[in-house]
Short mmCIF file of C-alpha atoms in Angstrom, two decimals:
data_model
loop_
_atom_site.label_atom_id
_atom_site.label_comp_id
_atom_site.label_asym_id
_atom_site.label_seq_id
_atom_site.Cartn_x
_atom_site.Cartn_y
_atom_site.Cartn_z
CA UNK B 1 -52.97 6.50 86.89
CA UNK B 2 -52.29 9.09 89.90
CA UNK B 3 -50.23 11.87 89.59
CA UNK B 4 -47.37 9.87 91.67
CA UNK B 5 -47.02 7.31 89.21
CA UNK B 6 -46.71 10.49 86.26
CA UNK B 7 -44.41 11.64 88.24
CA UNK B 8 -42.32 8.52 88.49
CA UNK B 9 -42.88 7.49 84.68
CA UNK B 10 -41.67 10.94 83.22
CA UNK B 11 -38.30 10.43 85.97
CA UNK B 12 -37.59 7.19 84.77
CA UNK B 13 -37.61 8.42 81.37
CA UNK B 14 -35.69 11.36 81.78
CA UNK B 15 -32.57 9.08 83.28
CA UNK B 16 -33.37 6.84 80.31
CA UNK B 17 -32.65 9.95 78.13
CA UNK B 18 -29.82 10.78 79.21
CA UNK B 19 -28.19 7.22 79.58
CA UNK B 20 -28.62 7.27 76.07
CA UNK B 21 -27.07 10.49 75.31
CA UNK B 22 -23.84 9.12 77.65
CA UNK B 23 -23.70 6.03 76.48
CA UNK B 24 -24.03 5.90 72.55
CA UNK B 25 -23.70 10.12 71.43
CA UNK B 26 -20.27 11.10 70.26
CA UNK B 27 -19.11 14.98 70.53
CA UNK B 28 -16.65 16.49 67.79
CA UNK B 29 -13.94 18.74 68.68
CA UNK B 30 -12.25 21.17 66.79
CA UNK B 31 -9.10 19.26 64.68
CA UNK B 32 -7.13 21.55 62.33
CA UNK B 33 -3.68 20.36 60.52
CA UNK B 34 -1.22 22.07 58.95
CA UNK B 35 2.00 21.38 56.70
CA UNK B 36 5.26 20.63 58.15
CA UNK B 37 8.67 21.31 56.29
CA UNK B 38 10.88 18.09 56.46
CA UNK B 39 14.12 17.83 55.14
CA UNK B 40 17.08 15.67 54.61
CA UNK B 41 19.75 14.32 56.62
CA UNK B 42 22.84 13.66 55.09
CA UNK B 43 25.80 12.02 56.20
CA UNK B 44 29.77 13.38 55.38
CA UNK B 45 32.52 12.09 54.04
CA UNK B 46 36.19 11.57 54.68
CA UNK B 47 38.85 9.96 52.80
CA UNK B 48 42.91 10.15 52.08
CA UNK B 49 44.25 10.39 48.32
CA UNK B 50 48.16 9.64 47.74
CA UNK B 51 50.13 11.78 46.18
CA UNK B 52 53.28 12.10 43.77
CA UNK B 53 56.63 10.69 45.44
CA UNK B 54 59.77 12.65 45.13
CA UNK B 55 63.08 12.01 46.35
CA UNK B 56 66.21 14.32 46.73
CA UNK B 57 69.76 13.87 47.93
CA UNK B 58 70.03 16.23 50.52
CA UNK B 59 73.09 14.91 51.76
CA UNK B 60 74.12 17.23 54.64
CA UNK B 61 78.30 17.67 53.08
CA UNK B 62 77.03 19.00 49.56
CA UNK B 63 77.17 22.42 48.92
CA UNK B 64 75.26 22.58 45.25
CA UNK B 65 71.87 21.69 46.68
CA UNK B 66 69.56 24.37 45.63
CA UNK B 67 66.50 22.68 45.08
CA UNK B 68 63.69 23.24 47.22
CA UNK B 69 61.31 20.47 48.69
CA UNK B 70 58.09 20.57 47.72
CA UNK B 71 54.46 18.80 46.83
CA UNK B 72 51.91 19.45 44.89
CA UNK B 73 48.61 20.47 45.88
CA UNK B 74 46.62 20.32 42.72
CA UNK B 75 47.85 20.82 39.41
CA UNK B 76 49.93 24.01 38.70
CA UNK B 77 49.83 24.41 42.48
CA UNK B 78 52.88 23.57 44.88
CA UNK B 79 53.81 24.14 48.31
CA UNK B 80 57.11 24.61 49.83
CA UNK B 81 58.09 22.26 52.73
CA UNK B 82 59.72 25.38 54.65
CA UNK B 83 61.90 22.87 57.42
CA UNK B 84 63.45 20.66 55.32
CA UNK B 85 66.90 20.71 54.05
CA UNK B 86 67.85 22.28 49.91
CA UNK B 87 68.27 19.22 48.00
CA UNK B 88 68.59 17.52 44.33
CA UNK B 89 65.70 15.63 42.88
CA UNK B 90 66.85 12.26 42.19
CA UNK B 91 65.18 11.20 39.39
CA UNK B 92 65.57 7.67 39.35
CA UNK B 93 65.83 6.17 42.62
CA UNK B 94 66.81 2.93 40.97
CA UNK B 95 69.77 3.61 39.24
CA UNK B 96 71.10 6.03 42.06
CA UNK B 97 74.07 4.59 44.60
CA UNK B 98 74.26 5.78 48.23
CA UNK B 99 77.34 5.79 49.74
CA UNK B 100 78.55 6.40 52.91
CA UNK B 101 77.79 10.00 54.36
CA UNK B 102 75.13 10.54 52.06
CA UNK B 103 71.44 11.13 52.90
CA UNK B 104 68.20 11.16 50.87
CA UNK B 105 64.68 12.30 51.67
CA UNK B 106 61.77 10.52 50.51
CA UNK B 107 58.73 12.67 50.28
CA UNK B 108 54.84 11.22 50.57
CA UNK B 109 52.16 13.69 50.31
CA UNK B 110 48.87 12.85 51.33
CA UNK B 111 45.98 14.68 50.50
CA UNK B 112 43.43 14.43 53.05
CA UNK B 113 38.98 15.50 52.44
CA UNK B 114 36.86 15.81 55.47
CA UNK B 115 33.34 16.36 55.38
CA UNK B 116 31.07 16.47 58.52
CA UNK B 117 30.30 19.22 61.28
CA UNK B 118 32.05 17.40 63.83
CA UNK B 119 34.68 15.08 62.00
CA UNK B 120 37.54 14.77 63.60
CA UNK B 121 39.79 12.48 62.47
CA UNK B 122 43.31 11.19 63.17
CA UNK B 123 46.26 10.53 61.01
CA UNK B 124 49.00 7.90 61.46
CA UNK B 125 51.77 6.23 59.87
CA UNK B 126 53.48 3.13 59.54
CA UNK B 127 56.93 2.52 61.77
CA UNK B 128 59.89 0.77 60.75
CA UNK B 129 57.92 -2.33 62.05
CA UNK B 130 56.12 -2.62 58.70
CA UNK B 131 57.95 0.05 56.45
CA UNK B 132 61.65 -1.28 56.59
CA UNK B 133 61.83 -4.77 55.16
CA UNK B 134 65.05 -6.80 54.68
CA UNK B 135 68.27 -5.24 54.70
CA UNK B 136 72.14 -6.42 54.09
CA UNK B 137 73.66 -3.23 55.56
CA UNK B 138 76.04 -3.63 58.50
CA UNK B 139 73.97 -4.41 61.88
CA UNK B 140 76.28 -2.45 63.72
CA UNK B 141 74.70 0.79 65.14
CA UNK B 142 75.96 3.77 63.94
CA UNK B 143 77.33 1.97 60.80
CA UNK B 144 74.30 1.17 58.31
CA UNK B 145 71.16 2.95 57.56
CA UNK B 146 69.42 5.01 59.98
CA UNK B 147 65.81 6.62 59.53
CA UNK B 148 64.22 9.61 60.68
CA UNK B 149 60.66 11.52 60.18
CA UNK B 150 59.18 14.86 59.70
CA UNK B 151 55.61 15.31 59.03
CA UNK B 152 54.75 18.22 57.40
CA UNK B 153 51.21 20.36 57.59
CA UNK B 154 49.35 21.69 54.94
CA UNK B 155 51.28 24.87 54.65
CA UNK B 156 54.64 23.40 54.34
CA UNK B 157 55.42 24.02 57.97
CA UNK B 158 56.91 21.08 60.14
CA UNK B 159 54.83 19.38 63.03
CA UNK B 160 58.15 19.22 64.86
CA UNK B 161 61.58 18.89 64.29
CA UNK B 162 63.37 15.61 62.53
CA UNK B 163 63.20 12.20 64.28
CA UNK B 164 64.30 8.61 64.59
CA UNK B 165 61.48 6.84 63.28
CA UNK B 166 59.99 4.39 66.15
CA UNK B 167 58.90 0.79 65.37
CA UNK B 168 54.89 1.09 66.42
CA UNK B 169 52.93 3.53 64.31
CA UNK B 170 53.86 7.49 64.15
CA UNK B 171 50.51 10.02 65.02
CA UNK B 172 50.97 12.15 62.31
CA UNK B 173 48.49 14.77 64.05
CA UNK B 174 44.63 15.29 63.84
CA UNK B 175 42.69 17.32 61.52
CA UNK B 176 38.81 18.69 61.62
CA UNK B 177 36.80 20.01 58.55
CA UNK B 178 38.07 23.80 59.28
CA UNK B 179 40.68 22.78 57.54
CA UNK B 180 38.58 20.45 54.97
CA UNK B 181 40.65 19.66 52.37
CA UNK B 182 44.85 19.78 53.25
CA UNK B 183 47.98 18.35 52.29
CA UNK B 184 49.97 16.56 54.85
CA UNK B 185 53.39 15.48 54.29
CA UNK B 186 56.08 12.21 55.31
CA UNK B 187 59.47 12.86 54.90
CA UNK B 188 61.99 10.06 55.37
CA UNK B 189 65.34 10.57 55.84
CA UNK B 190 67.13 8.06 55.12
CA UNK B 191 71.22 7.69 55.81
CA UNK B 192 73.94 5.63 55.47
CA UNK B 193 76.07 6.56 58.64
CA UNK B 194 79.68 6.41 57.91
CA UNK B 195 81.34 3.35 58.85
CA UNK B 196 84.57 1.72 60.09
CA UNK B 197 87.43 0.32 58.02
CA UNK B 198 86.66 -2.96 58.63
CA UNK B 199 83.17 -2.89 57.31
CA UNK B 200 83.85 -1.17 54.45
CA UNK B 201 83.85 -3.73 51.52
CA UNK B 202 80.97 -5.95 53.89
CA UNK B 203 78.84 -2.80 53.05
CA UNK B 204 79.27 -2.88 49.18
CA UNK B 205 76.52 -3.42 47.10
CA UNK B 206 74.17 -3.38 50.01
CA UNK B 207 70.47 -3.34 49.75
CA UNK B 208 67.74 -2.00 51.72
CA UNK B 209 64.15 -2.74 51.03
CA UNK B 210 61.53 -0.55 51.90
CA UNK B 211 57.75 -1.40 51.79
CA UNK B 212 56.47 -1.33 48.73
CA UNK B 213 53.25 0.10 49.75
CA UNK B 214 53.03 2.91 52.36
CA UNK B 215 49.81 2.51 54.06
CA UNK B 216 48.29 5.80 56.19
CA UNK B 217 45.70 5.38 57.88
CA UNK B 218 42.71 8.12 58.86
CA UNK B 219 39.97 7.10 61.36
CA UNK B 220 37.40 9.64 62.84
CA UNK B 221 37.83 10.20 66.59
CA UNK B 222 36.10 11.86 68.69
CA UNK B 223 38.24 14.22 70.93
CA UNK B 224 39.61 17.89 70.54
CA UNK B 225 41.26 18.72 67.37
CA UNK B 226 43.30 21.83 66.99
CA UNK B 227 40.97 24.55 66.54
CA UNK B 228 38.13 23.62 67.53
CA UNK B 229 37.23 21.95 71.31
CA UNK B 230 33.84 20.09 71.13
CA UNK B 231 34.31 16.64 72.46
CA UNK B 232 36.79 15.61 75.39
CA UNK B 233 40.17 15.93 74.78
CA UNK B 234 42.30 12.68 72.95
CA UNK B 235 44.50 10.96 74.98
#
């Protein structure tokens, strides 16, 4: 064999070599791992609690009133409703008679929990659509029983001043979880508006029927609530 041939033989076995070493070798490079915390999500909360009903003649003409309006919190723990009239607690509503002139307020606390970093949520009330049922007082307007709302905040402070309750539903205002647990109030006012001579007797032994369940509803949202502006503003 002549050196030209050696020469070619040790080539072709030099490719060979490293064919192999591309084709079938594996390299390791550096892995390390480490530990990562985790943790846990977990979602809020919010819900709406009834309270305690009260009512109170707080008809405008009476000049003993002296009793203040006001709801309880928690136990032991009450808080003045600061805009609404002095009153009397009427103790049973049942065996009490309006008459003419007079006016009594019905009180509904609600006691509202939020839970959440952004929870916003909105309150609202029923209108006279679904609170006021059937009613044998005088049709006449002016002359039979006329309603009007206040909703009260947390503090005892109104939302604004006393209303005619509309038909459709009444926003009673929206609430965020700086405020997290709070007390929000319905007042009705309810009156029998004085009436003419010739509807006097028709009047007599009206009735009036309210709902017997007051439904409030509160349903997250997300818009602006009133101390805090993270999402785009409610409509």
């Amino acid at each position: 064999m002549n050196k030209t041939t050696k020469r070619r033989n040790a080539i072709i076995a030099a490719l060979a070599g490293v064919a192999l070493l591309l084709g079938g070798s594996t390299f390791a490079l550096w892995s390390v791992q480490a530990n990562l915390s985790g943790g846990t999500i977990t979602a809020g909360n919010m819900d709406i609690t009834p309270g305690e009903t009260a009512v109170y003649d707080v008809s405008t003409d009476r000049i003993d009133l002296t009793d203040t309006i006001s709801v309880t919190v928690e136990p032991g723990v009450s808080v003045d409703l600061t805009g609404a009239p002095k009153g009397e607690l009427i103790a049973d509503l049942a065996s009490w008679r309006i008459v003419p002139g007079d006016t009594v307020a019905m009180v509904f606390p609600f006691e509202l929990s939020l839970v959440g970093d952004n929870l916003v949520a909105a309150l609202t009330i029923p209108g006279t659509d679904t609170l006021l049922g059937a009613s044998t007082f005088s049709a006449v307007a002016g002359e039979g029983i006329r309603v009007e709302y206040q909703v009260f905040e947390a503090d005892g402070t109104p939302q604004a001043a006393r209303a005619a309750i509309p038909a459709t539903d009444i926003a009673a205002g929206y609430f965020d979880t700086s405020s997290h647990e709070a007390v929000v109030t319905l007042v009705l006012y309810v009156t029998f508006d004085s009436i003419s001579d010739d509807q006097g007797t028709a009047s007599m032994d009206a009735v009036a029927e309210l709902a017997e369940t007051l439904t409030a509803t509160l349903e997250q949202v997300r818009c602006d609530s009133p101390s805090a502006s993270k999402f785009a503003v409610c409509s």
